[in-house]
C-alpha positions as semicolon CSV with decimal commas, in nm:
position;residue;x (nm);y (nm);z (nm)
1;I;11,135;10,485;8,530
2;D;11,324;10,771;8,690
3;P;11,698;10,722;8,622
4;G;11,793;10,793;8,983
5;L;11,547;10,539;9,117
6;A;11,656;10,284;8,855
7;E;12,017;10,327;8,964
8;M;11,927;10,298;9,332
9;M;11,731;9,978;9,260
10;D;12,012;9,841;9,038
11;L;11,781;9,797;8,740
12;G;12,040;9,854;8,469
13;R;12,000;10,051;8,148
14;Y;11,636;9,984;8,060
15;R;11,394;10,272;8,015
16;S;11,083;10,060;8,067
17;I;11,034;9,850;8,378
18;G;10,757;9,609;8,475
19;F;10,665;9,477;8,818
20;I;10,475;9,154;8,884
21;G;10,389;9,048;9,236
22;S;10,143;8,887;9,472
23;R;10,084;8,835;9,842
24;Q;10,093;8,457;9,809
25;G;10,177;8,185;9,558
26;F;10,541;8,239;9,463
27;N;10,573;7,924;9,252
28;P;10,270;7,970;9,022
29;Q;10,363;8,335;8,977
30;A;10,721;8,235;8,889
31;F;10,610;7,977;8,632
32;A;10,357;8,221;8,482
33;T;10,621;8,493;8,456
34;D;10,862;8,244;8,299
35;E;10,607;8,172;8,025
36;A;10,577;8,546;7,963
37;V;10,953;8,598;7,948
38;K;10,982;8,320;7,687
39;A;10,721;8,492;7,471
40;T;10,852;8,851;7,482
41;N;11,164;9,057;7,433
42;V;11,235;9,141;7,797
43;E;11,510;9,075;8,048
44;M;11,454;8,931;8,394
45;L;11,604;9,176;8,642
46;K;11,494;9,065;8,989
47;V;11,324;8,770;9,157
48;E;11,233;8,787;9,525
49;A;11,014;8,576;9,753
50;P;10,906;8,803;10,040
51;R;10,749;8,669;10,356
52;D;10,388;8,782;10,389
53;D;10,138;8,686;10,656
54;M;9,875;8,629;10,385
55;G;10,090;8,352;10,238
56;G;10,034;8,100;10,516
57;D;10,333;7,864;10,532
58;G;10,463;7,978;10,191
59;A;10,596;8,296;10,031
60;S;10,470;8,584;9,820
61;S;10,636;8,707;9,501
62;Y;10,810;9,008;9,349
63;F;10,946;9,004;8,992
64;V;11,102;9,287;8,794
65;I;11,146;9,287;8,416
66;G;11,304;9,541;8,184
67;A;11,298;9,627;7,814
68;D;11,378;9,914;7,579
69;D;11,020;9,929;7,452
70;V;10,732;9,978;7,694
71;S;10,507;9,764;7,472
72;D;10,731;9,461;7,539
73;V;10,703;9,515;7,914
74;R;10,327;9,559;7,896
75;R;10,286;9,244;7,686
76;C;10,501;9,043;7,926
77;V;10,289;9,149;8,223
78;E;9,969;9,068;8,032
79;I;10,091;8,718;7,943
80;A;10,208;8,652;8,298
81;L;9,869;8,748;8,439
82;S;9,693;8,528;8,183
83;Q;9,902;8,225;8,287
84;V;9,862;8,253;8,664
85;E;9,537;8,058;8,680
86;K;9,691;7,767;8,489
87;Y;9,971;7,730;8,744
88;Y;9,734;7,763;9,039
89;G;9,615;7,429;8,904
90;G;9,930;7,288;9,064
91;I;9,824;7,390;9,416
92;W;9,616;7,188;9,662
93;A;9,541;7,333;10,004
94;N;9,334;7,314;10,318
95;E;9,348;7,490;10,655
96;F;9,648;7,276;10,759
97;G;9,887;7,335;10,470
98;H;9,951;7,321;10,097
99;L;10,101;7,131;9,805
100;D;10,254;7,331;9,521
101;M;10,364;7,104;9,236
102;Q;10,478;7,273;8,913
103;W;10,658;7,167;8,597
104;T;10,751;7,299;8,255
105;A;10,897;7,134;7,948
106;R;11,130;7,429;7,887
107;A;11,251;7,660;8,161
108;S;11,353;8,016;8,086
109;Y;11,521;8,304;8,267
110;C;11,269;8,364;8,546
111;L;11,300;8,005;8,669
112;A;11,675;8,020;8,619
113;M;11,696;8,325;8,844
114;A;11,444;8,192;9,096
115;F;11,564;7,833;9,130
116;G;11,881;7,782;8,928
117;A;11,691;7,603;8,650
118;E;11,880;7,519;8,332
119;V;11,746;7,741;8,054
120;G;11,583;7,532;7,783
121;A;11,555;7,217;7,995
122;A;11,252;7,054;8,156
123;F;11,217;7,163;8,516
124;G;10,995;7,084;8,812
125;V;10,922;7,210;9,163
126;I;10,800;6,991;9,448
127;N;10,690;7,218;9,731
128;A;10,475;7,156;10,036
129;G;10,414;7,286;10,382
130;P;10,437;7,223;10,668
131;T;10,800;7,127;10,608
132;P;10,785;6,753;10,696
133;I;10,521;6,693;10,429
134;G;10,744;6,851;10,166
135;A;11,040;6,634;10,267
136;I;10,831;6,316;10,239
137;L;10,698;6,417;9,897
138;A;11,044;6,509;9,768
139;D;11,153;6,154;9,844
140;T;10,840;6,025;9,668
141;A;10,923;6,230;9,358
142;V;11,280;6,114;9,309
143;K;11,177;5,751;9,357
144;A;10,902;5,785;9,096
145;A;11,111;5,892;8,796
146;N;11,467;5,927;8,668
147;V;11,530;6,295;8,742
148;D;11,826;6,495;8,869
149;I;11,793;6,706;9,182
150;V;11,879;7,070;9,118
151;G;11,847;7,184;9,478
152;Y;11,633;7,200;9,788
153;T;11,533;7,461;10,041
154;S;11,375;7,441;10,382
155;C;11,350;7,705;10,653
156;T;11,724;7,762;10,709
157;S;11,883;7,474;10,516
158;G;11,970;7,369;10,164
159;S;12,022;7,582;9,855
160;G;11,881;7,894;10,021
161;F;11,697;8,016;10,326
162;S;11,321;8,047;10,282
163;Y;11,234;8,131;10,644
164;A;10,901;7,963;10,569
165;N;10,742;7,646;10,705
166;E;10,776;7,460;10,377
167;F;11,014;7,228;10,191
168;T;11,103;7,280;9,825
169;M;11,296;7,048;9,595
170;T;11,368;7,126;9,231
171;V;11,444;6,871;8,960
172;K;11,545;6,854;8,595
173;G;11,560;6,582;8,332
174;D;11,363;6,445;8,043
175;S;11,029;6,625;8,011
176;G;10,826;6,309;8,068
177;A;11,032;6,212;8,372
178;V;11,001;6,556;8,529
179;R;10,625;6,552;8,480
180;Q;10,603;6,200;8,625
181;A;10,808;6,295;8,932
182;V;10,592;6,598;9,003
183;K;10,261;6,421;8,940
184;A;10,359;6,129;9,164
185;T;10,348;6,353;9,470
186;I;9,994;6,484;9,436
187;E;9,776;6,199;9,561
188;P;10,005;6,105;9,852
189;G;10,029;6,472;9,943
190;R;9,654;6,522;9,933
191;K;9,602;6,222;10,161
192;I;9,853;6,354;10,415
193;L;9,705;6,703;10,417
194;S;9,348;6,577;10,433
195;G;9,441;6,358;10,729
196;F;9,517;6,669;10,933
197;G;9,226;6,886;10,820
198;G;8,952;6,914;10,564
199;E;8,975;6,778;10,211
200;A;9,271;6,932;10,026
201;E;9,124;7,100;9,719
202;C;9,291;7,220;9,399
203;M;9,285;7,599;9,362
204;A;9,216;7,587;8,986
205;V;9,195;7,324;8,710
206;P;9,479;7,068;8,751
207;Y;9,721;7,070;8,457
């Protein structure tokens, strides 16, 4: 990257820079990028969740990675792209709204930057829109398993401002408990969404 542009964008010392982004689906993109960061010798430089009218009630994504060797950056992008479909298996949606339920047994630096996850610990995201559905499902999650709440975000409240019509809660704990908390929200969430519109369908193969 041009040194002047790198300085203007506050990208640090790295010669090779990679960009990963989408117009919708911040959470699956973040988890996919986190898998790629764990598997390669890169540094996470930026995580942003832009508003985009294609994203419905959620957010789009913009991630920047850096490395000394361009092959590391290229490999990281390749792995991230290969993992996206897996994490779209955590999304159910219809014309009324969405559920976005993600978890990992070992968070890395992308999730740390995006959500404040503890690096190396199990981590989960309970996200749904419109906002009231997400709040109900967050309560369902913490009652279903022994997890610790890391933070929450709604439109202009909580750990950060999303300016989106969705509610996000993040949790950590034992890997099995995190998975149980996240999974406990799916069927209740699908029933709520489907009650307001058509059947809420998974966007890939559930994981």
